[in-house]
């Protein structure tokens, strides 16, 4: 008999585990499994930094011409590239999130633990809605700070005024704008993430095709048979319209316009659709088997 | 005491075929029940219904709960080991322990680590780096570290060699099982489990075709090797099955008159697999024999 054979009264002392803790560990296991969530943005950030490193040597020349927009163009470029990366990473993550666990049969293991389908699905949904935006913000901040450090060194070395350079940089507007834009992207693309999660939970094979084909088919049918542009316009607005919905032009720059953004009924319709889709995903996962 | 599992008229249809056909099953607390049957007999479907992984028709209560309605609550008291393929291959052993510790109120980290220290499994190894037998050991260690009331094993030793199989069930009995726990296991390794089980259940075609209490198996089942001259006499005693070998036939009996059997030859206790083969082949004969 093993010394590890604990007496039966151990059951009396069992802990109780808050749902928040189960959610936390569910998110952690997503990060263990899908390492591309942080590796892909890190790789893109590294490549961006190489670009910055080359670009930074032309700074003194730019500064001499005194074109402020160009001075912080590299900071904006960093932010846009990493935000775009987070949307792509989030999309591919969503497509695999509920398909992968069925494909490799691990759903049987996950479901053998006292974690509800609701917690599991919400933890998965939190990746594109919460984890990726926060991580992307941190990454953008780091890359921008490295850019700032490099620029400062180059400018100082070329004997120009560091104070002059710093005075032209949007130290407050930039991080505020990045946070706002990341938030806007998350809520604007919510129905897309919801749809990808749904397909991931539902499809028996070829998840990517299942996710994209219906939309392409609808577009084709609308344009060839129906001759209308309703669906086409909705899709165009959804995929290309996040920037124009969330920002407004003022003088020579663009500024965040939350008032316009929150007044846009399209935003709320999209969010409502996303909530319905995620609710369906929770119900679907309950019935899902390994493939 | 409440029964651990109570199923009445349990039915499940898959693509027009009955995977479970009106199954009645009662499992009391503290039993070790083996579920055996040919592939496609409905064993896995039954276990999935018990685990709340699939909806079903009929009535099923596990530890007093409807598993389909409250799977997550039920899993506080149930642990499950499937064949070796369900642990995530990307997972490190330490991650598996951390995760279980994080989500399961009845998981004892120290116990899991104790079980693993008896194996050669390293804490930083990934599941994908472990052999099949080691994955089974790992999964069993994780499952045994849960202070569950019911342990469900779905062909846990499938594809393992005999050393691992033996070790698997030995540690299950010695390190885990006590009278407060119930174990339900589906398996093909019938004879290896004969002396482990308290109950044997045979399934075929989605139905329970046989069940018996193993604690008095030898009082109910007998087999006798009979000379050819006595075959007719042996057949009058209602054998379950006869099996021909080169010079005599072995007749298998359930609840026969032991004194009469003694006149035919030496009485032995059959292996469970003999009873299984007799039951399943009779079942097949009955299905073929009956019109439609």
Coordinates of C-alpha atoms in Angstrom, one line a residue:
Chain A
X1 CA 0.0 0.0 0.0
X2 CA 1.4 3.4 -0.9
X3 CA 2.1 6.0 1.7
X4 CA 0.3 8.5 -0.7
X5 CA -3.0 6.8 -0.1
X6 CA -4.8 9.6 1.6
X7 CA -7.8 8.9 3.9
X8 CA -11.3 9.6 2.6
X9 CA -11.9 12.6 4.7
X10 CA -9.7 14.7 2.4
X11 CA -12.9 15.5 0.4
X12 CA -14.2 17.5 3.3
X13 CA -11.3 20.0 3.0
X14 CA -11.6 20.6 -0.8
X15 CA -11.0 24.2 -1.8
X16 CA -13.6 26.2 -3.6
X17 CA -12.4 27.8 -6.8
X18 CA -13.8 31.1 -7.9
X19 CA -15.0 31.4 -11.5
X20 CA -12.5 34.2 -12.1
X21 CA -9.6 31.9 -11.2
X22 CA -10.9 29.3 -13.7
X23 CA -11.2 32.0 -16.3
X24 CA -7.6 33.1 -15.6
X25 CA -6.2 29.6 -16.0
X26 CA -8.3 29.1 -19.1
X27 CA -6.7 32.2 -20.6
X28 CA -3.3 31.0 -19.6
X29 CA -3.8 27.7 -21.3
X30 CA -4.8 29.5 -24.5
X31 CA -1.5 31.3 -24.4
X32 CA 0.4 28.1 -23.8
X33 CA -1.3 26.4 -26.7
X34 CA -1.4 29.3 -29.2
X35 CA 2.1 30.8 -28.8
X36 CA 1.6 32.7 -32.0
X37 CA -0.6 35.1 -30.0
X38 CA 2.6 36.7 -28.8
X39 CA 5.3 35.3 -31.0
X40 CA 3.9 36.7 -34.2
X41 CA 3.5 40.2 -32.9
X42 CA 7.0 40.0 -31.4
X43 CA 8.4 38.9 -34.7
X44 CA 6.7 41.7 -36.5
X45 CA 7.9 44.1 -33.9
X46 CA 11.5 42.9 -34.4
X47 CA 11.3 43.4 -38.1
X48 CA 9.7 46.9 -37.6
X49 CA 12.7 47.8 -35.3
X50 CA 15.1 46.8 -38.1
X51 CA 13.3 49.1 -40.4
X52 CA 13.4 51.9 -37.8
X53 CA 17.0 51.3 -37.2
X54 CA 17.7 52.0 -40.9
X55 CA 15.3 54.9 -41.1
X56 CA 16.6 56.7 -38.0
X57 CA 19.8 57.8 -39.8
X58 CA 17.8 60.0 -42.1
X59 CA 16.3 61.9 -39.1
X60 CA 18.8 64.8 -39.0
X61 CA 18.1 65.5 -42.6
X62 CA 14.3 65.4 -42.0
X63 CA 14.7 67.6 -38.9
X64 CA 16.6 70.1 -40.9
X65 CA 13.7 70.4 -43.4
X66 CA 11.4 70.7 -40.3
X67 CA 8.5 68.6 -41.5
X68 CA 6.9 67.5 -38.2
X69 CA 4.5 65.0 -39.8
X70 CA 7.4 63.0 -41.2
X71 CA 9.2 63.1 -37.9
X72 CA 6.6 61.0 -36.2
X73 CA 5.5 59.0 -39.2
X74 CA 7.7 56.2 -38.0
X75 CA 5.9 56.1 -34.7
X76 CA 2.5 55.9 -36.4
X77 CA 3.8 53.3 -38.8
X78 CA 4.9 51.1 -35.9
X79 CA 1.5 51.4 -34.3
X80 CA -0.4 50.7 -37.5
X81 CA 1.7 47.7 -38.5
X82 CA 1.4 46.1 -35.0
X83 CA -2.4 46.8 -34.8
X84 CA -2.8 45.2 -38.2
X85 CA -0.8 42.2 -37.0
X86 CA -3.0 41.8 -34.0
X87 CA -6.1 41.7 -36.1
X88 CA -4.6 39.0 -38.3
X89 CA -3.3 37.0 -35.4
X90 CA -6.7 37.4 -33.6
X91 CA -8.5 36.2 -36.7
X92 CA -6.4 33.1 -37.2
X93 CA -6.5 32.4 -33.5
X94 CA -10.4 32.5 -33.5
X95 CA -10.5 30.2 -36.5
X96 CA -8.5 27.6 -34.6
X97 CA -9.7 28.2 -31.0
X98 CA -12.6 25.7 -31.0
X99 CA -11.6 23.6 -34.0
X100 CA -8.2 22.7 -32.8
X101 CA -9.4 21.1 -29.6
X102 CA -11.8 18.9 -31.6
X103 CA -9.2 18.0 -34.2
X104 CA -6.7 16.8 -31.6
X105 CA -9.4 15.3 -29.4
X106 CA -8.2 17.3 -26.3
X107 CA -11.8 18.6 -26.0
X108 CA -12.4 15.3 -24.1
X109 CA -9.7 16.3 -21.6
X110 CA -10.9 19.9 -21.2
X111 CA -14.5 18.7 -20.8
X112 CA -13.5 16.2 -18.1
X113 CA -12.7 19.2 -15.8
X114 CA -15.2 21.3 -13.9
X115 CA -14.8 24.3 -16.2
X116 CA -18.1 25.4 -17.9
X117 CA -18.5 25.9 -21.6
X118 CA -19.3 29.6 -20.9
X119 CA -16.0 30.1 -19.1
X120 CA -14.0 28.3 -21.8
X121 CA -15.6 30.2 -24.7
X122 CA -15.3 33.6 -22.9
X123 CA -11.7 32.8 -22.2
X124 CA -11.1 32.1 -25.8
X125 CA -13.0 35.2 -26.9
X126 CA -10.9 37.3 -24.5
X127 CA -7.9 36.7 -26.6
X128 CA -8.9 39.0 -29.6
X129 CA -11.0 41.3 -27.4
X130 CA -8.7 41.8 -24.4
X131 CA -5.4 40.0 -24.4
X132 CA -4.2 41.0 -27.9
X133 CA -5.2 44.7 -27.6
X134 CA -3.4 45.0 -24.3
X135 CA -0.3 43.1 -25.5
X136 CA -0.3 45.1 -28.7
X137 CA -0.4 48.3 -26.8
X138 CA 2.5 47.3 -24.6
X139 CA 4.5 46.2 -27.7
X140 CA 3.8 49.4 -29.6
X141 CA 4.9 51.4 -26.5
X142 CA 8.1 49.4 -26.3
X143 CA 8.9 49.7 -30.0
X144 CA 8.1 53.4 -29.9
X145 CA 10.3 54.0 -26.9
X146 CA 13.2 52.2 -28.5
X147 CA 12.6 54.4 -31.6
X148 CA 12.6 57.4 -29.4
X149 CA 15.9 56.4 -27.7
X150 CA 17.5 55.7 -31.1
X151 CA 16.3 58.9 -32.6
X152 CA 17.5 60.9 -29.6
X153 CA 21.0 59.3 -29.8
X154 CA 21.3 60.0 -33.6
X155 CA 20.1 63.6 -33.2
X156 CA 22.3 64.3 -30.3
X157 CA 25.3 62.7 -32.1
X158 CA 24.6 64.9 -35.2
X159 CA 24.8 68.0 -32.9
X160 CA 21.1 69.0 -33.4
X161 CA 18.7 70.0 -30.6
X162 CA 17.2 67.1 -28.8
X163 CA 14.8 69.5 -27.1
X164 CA 13.5 70.7 -30.4
X165 CA 12.9 67.2 -31.6
X166 CA 11.1 66.1 -28.4
X167 CA 9.0 69.2 -28.5
X168 CA 7.5 68.1 -31.8
X169 CA 6.6 64.6 -30.7
X170 CA 3.0 63.8 -29.6
X171 CA 3.9 62.2 -26.2
X172 CA 0.4 62.2 -24.9
X173 CA -1.7 62.0 -28.0
X174 CA 0.1 59.0 -29.4
X175 CA -0.5 56.5 -26.5
X176 CA -4.0 57.9 -26.1
X177 CA -4.7 57.5 -29.8
X178 CA -3.2 54.0 -29.8
X179 CA -5.4 52.9 -26.9
X180 CA -8.5 54.4 -28.5
X181 CA -7.7 52.8 -31.9
X182 CA -7.1 49.4 -30.3
X183 CA -10.4 49.6 -28.5
X184 CA -12.1 50.8 -31.7
X185 CA -10.7 47.9 -33.7
X186 CA -11.7 45.3 -31.0
X187 CA -15.3 46.5 -31.0
X188 CA -15.6 47.2 -34.7
X189 CA -14.2 43.8 -35.7
X190 CA -16.2 42.1 -32.9
X191 CA -18.8 40.5 -35.3
X192 CA -15.9 39.1 -37.5
X193 CA -14.2 37.5 -34.4
X194 CA -17.6 36.2 -33.3
X195 CA -18.2 34.7 -36.7
X196 CA -14.7 33.1 -36.8
X197 CA -15.3 31.6 -33.4
X198 CA -18.6 30.2 -34.5
X199 CA -17.2 28.6 -37.6
X200 CA -14.4 27.2 -35.5
X201 CA -16.9 25.6 -33.2
X202 CA -19.1 24.4 -36.0
X203 CA -17.0 23.4 -39.0
X204 CA -16.0 19.8 -39.5
X205 CA -13.1 20.6 -41.8
X206 CA -11.5 23.5 -43.8
X207 CA -12.3 26.1 -41.3
X208 CA -10.8 29.0 -43.3
X209 CA -12.9 28.1 -46.3
X210 CA -16.0 27.7 -44.2
X211 CA -15.4 31.1 -42.7
X212 CA -14.7 33.0 -45.9
X213 CA -16.7 31.2 -48.6
X214 CA -20.2 32.2 -47.4
X215 CA -19.3 35.9 -47.5
X216 CA -17.7 35.6 -50.9
X217 CA -20.7 33.6 -52.2
X218 CA -23.1 36.3 -50.9
X219 CA -21.0 39.0 -52.5
X220 CA -21.0 37.2 -55.8
X221 CA -24.7 36.4 -55.8
X222 CA -25.6 40.0 -54.8
X223 CA -23.5 41.5 -57.6
X224 CA -24.4 39.1 -60.4
X225 CA -28.0 37.9 -59.6
X226 CA -29.6 40.5 -57.4
X227 CA -27.7 43.5 -58.8
X228 CA -27.9 45.2 -55.4
X229 CA -25.0 46.5 -53.3
X230 CA -26.4 46.3 -49.8
X231 CA -24.3 43.4 -48.5
X232 CA -21.3 44.6 -50.4
X233 CA -21.6 48.0 -48.8
X234 CA -21.9 46.5 -45.3
X235 CA -18.8 44.4 -45.8
X236 CA -16.8 47.3 -47.2
X237 CA -17.8 49.5 -44.4
X238 CA -17.0 46.8 -41.8
X239 CA -13.5 45.9 -43.2
X240 CA -12.3 49.3 -44.5
X241 CA -14.3 51.6 -42.3
X242 CA -12.9 51.3 -38.9
X243 CA -10.5 54.3 -39.3
X244 CA -13.0 56.6 -40.9
X245 CA -15.6 55.6 -38.3
X246 CA -13.4 56.2 -35.3
X247 CA -11.3 59.2 -36.4
X248 CA -12.0 62.6 -38.0
X249 CA -9.8 64.9 -39.9
X250 CA -8.9 68.2 -38.4
X251 CA -6.7 70.6 -40.2
X252 CA -3.6 68.6 -41.2
X253 CA -4.0 65.7 -38.8
X254 CA -6.6 63.1 -37.8
X255 CA -7.9 63.0 -34.3
X256 CA -10.0 60.4 -32.4
X257 CA -13.7 61.1 -32.6
X258 CA -15.4 58.9 -30.0
X259 CA -18.6 60.9 -30.2
X260 CA -19.0 60.1 -33.9
X261 CA -17.9 56.5 -33.2
X262 CA -20.4 55.8 -30.5
X263 CA -23.2 57.5 -32.3
X264 CA -22.7 55.1 -35.3
X265 CA -25.5 52.5 -35.2
X266 CA -23.4 50.2 -37.2
X267 CA -21.1 49.8 -34.2
X268 CA -23.9 48.7 -32.0
X269 CA -25.5 46.4 -34.5
X270 CA -22.1 44.7 -35.0
X271 CA -21.6 44.4 -31.2
X272 CA -25.1 42.9 -30.8
X273 CA -24.3 40.4 -33.6
X274 CA -21.1 39.5 -31.9
X275 CA -22.8 38.8 -28.6
X276 CA -25.4 36.6 -30.2
X277 CA -22.7 34.7 -32.1
X278 CA -20.6 34.1 -28.9
X279 CA -23.7 32.9 -27.1
X280 CA -24.3 30.4 -29.9
X281 CA -20.7 29.3 -29.7
X282 CA -21.2 28.5 -26.0
X283 CA -24.2 26.4 -26.8
X284 CA -22.4 24.7 -29.7
X285 CA -19.4 23.8 -27.7
X286 CA -21.5 21.9 -25.3
X287 CA -22.6 19.5 -28.1
X288 CA -19.2 19.3 -29.8
X289 CA -17.3 16.0 -30.1
X290 CA -13.8 15.3 -31.3
X291 CA -13.7 15.2 -35.1
Chain B
X1 CA -26.7 5.2 0.2
X2 CA -27.3 6.9 -3.1
X3 CA -26.4 4.9 -6.2
X4 CA -23.5 6.4 -8.1
X5 CA -25.0 5.8 -11.5
X6 CA -28.6 5.1 -12.3
X7 CA -29.8 4.7 -15.9
X8 CA -33.2 3.7 -17.0
X9 CA -34.2 3.3 -20.7
X10 CA -31.1 5.1 -21.8
X11 CA -31.2 5.7 -25.6
X12 CA -29.0 7.4 -28.1
X13 CA -29.4 7.5 -31.8
X14 CA -26.5 8.1 -34.2
X15 CA -27.3 8.5 -37.9
X16 CA -30.4 6.3 -37.7
X17 CA -28.6 3.6 -35.7
X18 CA -29.2 3.0 -32.0
X19 CA -25.9 3.4 -30.3
X20 CA -27.7 2.9 -27.0
X21 CA -30.8 0.9 -27.0
X22 CA -32.9 1.1 -23.8
X23 CA -30.0 0.6 -21.4
X24 CA -30.7 0.0 -17.8
X25 CA -27.7 0.2 -15.5
X26 CA -27.3 0.7 -11.7
X27 CA -23.9 1.1 -10.2
X28 CA -23.7 1.4 -6.4
X29 CA -20.9 3.4 -4.7
X30 CA -17.7 1.6 -4.2
X31 CA -18.0 -0.8 -7.2
X32 CA -15.5 -1.4 -9.9
X33 CA -17.5 -2.0 -13.0
X34 CA -16.0 -3.3 -16.2
X35 CA -17.9 -2.6 -19.4
X36 CA -16.9 -4.9 -22.2
X37 CA -18.2 -5.4 -25.7
X38 CA -17.2 -5.5 -29.4
X39 CA -16.3 -2.3 -31.1
X40 CA -19.4 -0.3 -31.8
X41 CA -21.3 -1.9 -28.9
X42 CA -22.0 1.4 -27.3
X43 CA -19.5 1.4 -24.5
X44 CA -18.0 4.7 -25.3
X45 CA -21.4 6.3 -26.0
X46 CA -22.5 5.1 -22.6
X47 CA -19.5 6.6 -20.9
X48 CA -19.9 9.8 -22.8
X49 CA -23.5 10.0 -21.6
X50 CA -22.3 9.4 -18.0
X51 CA -19.8 12.2 -18.4
X52 CA -22.2 14.7 -19.8
X53 CA -20.5 14.8 -23.2
X54 CA -23.5 13.8 -25.2
X55 CA -27.3 14.3 -25.0
X56 CA -29.4 11.1 -24.6
X57 CA -33.0 9.8 -24.3
X58 CA -34.3 8.2 -21.2
X59 CA -33.2 8.8 -17.6
X60 CA -29.7 9.0 -16.3
X61 CA -28.5 10.3 -12.9
X62 CA -24.8 10.3 -12.0
X63 CA -24.1 11.2 -8.3
X64 CA -27.7 12.5 -8.3
X65 CA -27.2 14.9 -11.2
X66 CA -28.3 14.9 -14.8
X67 CA -24.9 14.9 -16.5
X68 CA -26.1 16.6 -19.7
X69 CA -27.6 19.5 -17.7
X70 CA -24.8 20.0 -15.2
X71 CA -21.5 18.6 -16.7
X72 CA -19.3 21.2 -15.2
X73 CA -20.7 20.8 -11.6
X74 CA -20.6 17.0 -12.0
X75 CA -16.9 17.1 -13.0
X76 CA -16.0 18.4 -9.5
X77 CA -16.7 14.8 -8.4
X78 CA -15.8 12.8 -11.5
X79 CA -12.5 12.2 -13.1
X80 CA -11.9 10.7 -16.5
X81 CA -9.2 9.0 -18.4
X82 CA -9.7 8.2 -22.0
X83 CA -7.3 6.3 -24.3
X84 CA -3.9 8.0 -24.4
X85 CA -4.7 10.5 -27.1
X86 CA -6.6 13.2 -25.3
X87 CA -3.9 15.0 -23.3
X88 CA -2.7 18.1 -25.2
X89 CA 0.6 17.2 -26.9
X90 CA 1.9 20.8 -26.5
X91 CA 1.4 20.7 -22.8
X92 CA 4.3 20.4 -20.3
X93 CA 3.8 18.1 -17.3
X94 CA 4.3 21.2 -15.0
X95 CA 1.6 23.1 -17.0
X96 CA -0.8 20.2 -16.7
X97 CA -0.4 20.2 -12.9
X98 CA -0.6 24.0 -12.7
X99 CA -3.7 24.1 -14.8
X100 CA -5.5 21.3 -12.9
X101 CA -4.5 22.9 -9.7
X102 CA -5.9 26.2 -10.9
X103 CA -9.3 25.0 -12.1
X104 CA -10.1 21.9 -10.1
X105 CA -11.2 22.3 -6.4
X106 CA -10.5 18.6 -5.6
X107 CA -7.1 18.3 -7.3
X108 CA -4.2 17.6 -4.8
X109 CA -1.0 18.9 -6.4
X110 CA 1.2 17.0 -3.9
X111 CA -0.5 13.7 -4.7
X112 CA 0.0 14.2 -8.5
X113 CA 3.6 15.0 -7.9
X114 CA 3.9 12.0 -5.6
X115 CA 2.6 9.7 -8.3
X116 CA 4.8 11.2 -10.9
X117 CA 7.9 10.9 -8.8
X118 CA 7.5 7.1 -9.0
X119 CA 7.7 7.3 -12.8
X120 CA 10.5 8.5 -15.1
X121 CA 8.3 11.4 -16.4
X122 CA 10.2 14.7 -16.1
X123 CA 8.4 17.9 -15.0
X124 CA 9.5 19.9 -17.9
X125 CA 8.7 17.3 -20.6
X126 CA 6.0 17.9 -23.1
X127 CA 3.3 15.3 -23.6
X128 CA 4.5 15.0 -27.2
X129 CA 7.9 13.8 -25.9
X130 CA 6.4 11.0 -23.8
X131 CA 5.9 7.4 -24.9
X132 CA 2.3 6.1 -25.0
X133 CA 2.8 4.3 -21.8
X134 CA 4.1 7.4 -20.0
X135 CA 1.2 9.5 -21.3
X136 CA -1.2 6.9 -19.8
X137 CA 0.8 7.1 -16.5
X138 CA 0.6 10.9 -16.5
X139 CA -3.1 11.0 -17.2
X140 CA -3.7 8.4 -14.5
X141 CA -1.6 10.4 -12.1
X142 CA -3.6 13.6 -12.9
X143 CA -6.9 11.7 -12.5
X144 CA -5.9 10.0 -9.3
X145 CA -4.9 13.3 -7.7
X146 CA -8.5 14.4 -8.0
X147 CA -10.5 13.3 -4.9
X148 CA -13.4 12.2 -7.1
X149 CA -16.3 10.0 -6.2
X150 CA -16.4 8.4 -9.7
X151 CA -13.5 7.6 -12.0
X152 CA -14.4 6.8 -15.6
X153 CA -11.8 5.1 -17.7
X154 CA -12.5 4.6 -21.4
X155 CA -10.1 2.0 -22.7
X156 CA -7.3 3.6 -20.7
X157 CA -4.7 1.0 -21.6
X158 CA -5.5 0.7 -25.3
X159 CA -2.3 0.1 -27.2
X160 CA -0.1 -0.3 -24.2
X161 CA 2.1 -3.3 -23.6
X162 CA 1.4 -5.7 -20.8
X163 CA 3.9 -4.2 -18.3
X164 CA 2.2 -0.8 -18.5
X165 CA -1.3 -2.3 -18.5
X166 CA -0.5 -4.3 -15.3
X167 CA 1.1 -1.4 -13.6
X168 CA -1.8 0.9 -14.6
X169 CA -4.4 -1.2 -12.9
X170 CA -2.1 -2.0 -10.0
X171 CA -1.5 1.6 -9.1
X172 CA -5.2 2.3 -9.6
X173 CA -6.1 -0.4 -7.0
X174 CA -3.3 0.3 -4.6
X175 CA -2.9 4.1 -4.7
X176 CA -6.5 5.2 -5.5
X177 CA -9.3 2.8 -4.9
X178 CA -11.1 2.7 -1.7
X179 CA -14.7 1.7 -0.8
X180 CA -15.9 5.3 -1.1
X181 CA -15.0 5.6 -4.8
X182 CA -16.6 4.1 -7.8
X183 CA -14.7 3.1 -10.9
X184 CA -16.2 2.4 -14.3
X185 CA -13.9 1.1 -17.0
X186 CA -14.5 0.1 -20.6
X187 CA -11.9 -2.4 -21.8
X188 CA -10.9 -5.2 -24.1
X189 CA -8.4 -6.7 -21.7
X190 CA -11.1 -8.8 -20.1
X191 CA -9.0 -11.4 -18.4
X192 CA -6.5 -9.0 -17.0
X193 CA -9.4 -7.2 -15.2
X194 CA -11.3 -10.3 -14.0
X195 CA -9.9 -10.2 -10.5
X196 CA -10.0 -6.4 -10.3
X197 CA -13.7 -5.9 -11.1
X198 CA -16.6 -6.2 -8.7
X199 CA -19.0 -6.2 -11.6
X200 CA -18.9 -7.1 -15.3
X201 CA -21.2 -5.7 -17.9
X202 CA -21.2 -6.9 -21.5
X203 CA -22.7 -4.7 -24.2
X204 CA -23.6 -5.6 -27.7
X205 CA -25.6 -3.7 -30.3
X206 CA -26.2 -0.8 -27.9
X207 CA -27.8 -3.0 -25.2
X208 CA -26.5 -4.5 -22.0
X209 CA -26.6 -8.2 -22.8
X210 CA -25.0 -9.5 -19.6
X211 CA -24.1 -8.4 -16.2
X212 CA -22.8 -10.2 -13.2
X213 CA -21.4 -9.6 -9.7
X214 CA -17.8 -10.8 -9.9
X215 CA -17.5 -11.3 -6.2
X216 CA -19.5 -14.6 -6.5
X217 CA -18.6 -15.3 -10.1
X218 CA -17.1 -18.7 -9.3
X219 CA -20.3 -19.8 -7.5
X220 CA -22.4 -19.1 -10.7
X221 CA -20.1 -20.0 -13.6
X222 CA -18.5 -23.4 -14.3
X223 CA -16.9 -25.1 -17.1
X224 CA -16.3 -28.7 -17.7
X225 CA -14.2 -30.5 -20.2
X226 CA -16.5 -33.4 -21.5
X227 CA -15.6 -36.6 -23.3
X228 CA -17.4 -37.0 -26.7
X229 CA -19.4 -39.8 -25.3
X230 CA -21.0 -37.5 -22.7
X231 CA -21.7 -34.6 -25.0
X232 CA -25.5 -35.3 -25.3
X233 CA -25.7 -35.5 -21.5
X234 CA -23.8 -32.3 -21.1
X235 CA -26.2 -30.5 -23.6
X236 CA -29.2 -31.5 -21.5
X237 CA -27.9 -29.3 -18.6
X238 CA -28.4 -26.1 -20.6
X239 CA -24.8 -25.0 -21.3
X240 CA -24.3 -21.4 -22.2
X241 CA -21.8 -22.4 -24.8
X242 CA -19.7 -25.3 -26.0
X243 CA -16.2 -25.0 -27.3
X244 CA -14.5 -27.8 -29.2
X245 CA -10.9 -28.7 -28.7
X246 CA -9.1 -31.7 -30.2
X247 CA -10.2 -34.6 -27.9
X248 CA -13.0 -33.2 -25.8
X249 CA -15.4 -30.2 -25.7
X250 CA -15.5 -27.6 -23.0
X251 CA -19.1 -26.8 -21.8
X252 CA -19.8 -23.5 -20.1
X253 CA -22.6 -23.3 -17.5
X254 CA -24.3 -20.6 -15.6
X255 CA -26.1 -21.5 -12.4
X256 CA -26.1 -25.3 -13.2
X257 CA -26.4 -28.1 -10.8
X258 CA -22.8 -28.6 -9.6
X259 CA -23.4 -32.2 -8.5
X260 CA -24.6 -33.2 -12.0
X261 CA -21.7 -31.3 -13.6
X262 CA -19.3 -33.2 -11.5
X263 CA -20.3 -36.5 -13.1
X264 CA -19.2 -35.1 -16.5
X265 CA -15.7 -34.2 -15.5
X266 CA -13.6 -31.8 -13.5
X267 CA -15.3 -28.5 -12.8
X268 CA -13.3 -25.3 -13.3
X269 CA -14.0 -21.6 -12.9
X270 CA -14.0 -20.2 -16.4
X271 CA -12.2 -17.1 -17.4
X272 CA -14.4 -14.1 -17.8
X273 CA -13.4 -14.0 -21.5
X274 CA -15.0 -17.4 -22.0
X275 CA -18.2 -16.1 -20.6
X276 CA -17.8 -13.0 -22.8
X277 CA -17.2 -15.0 -26.0
X278 CA -20.1 -17.3 -25.2
X279 CA -22.4 -14.3 -24.5
X280 CA -21.4 -12.3 -27.5
X281 CA -21.5 -15.3 -30.0
X282 CA -24.9 -16.4 -28.6
X283 CA -26.0 -12.8 -29.1
X284 CA -24.8 -12.8 -32.7
X285 CA -26.5 -16.2 -33.3
X286 CA -29.8 -15.0 -31.9
X287 CA -29.7 -11.9 -34.1
X288 CA -29.0 -13.9 -37.2
X289 CA -31.5 -16.6 -36.2
X290 CA -34.4 -14.3 -35.7
X291 CA -36.3 -13.2 -38.8
X292 CA -35.6 -9.5 -39.3

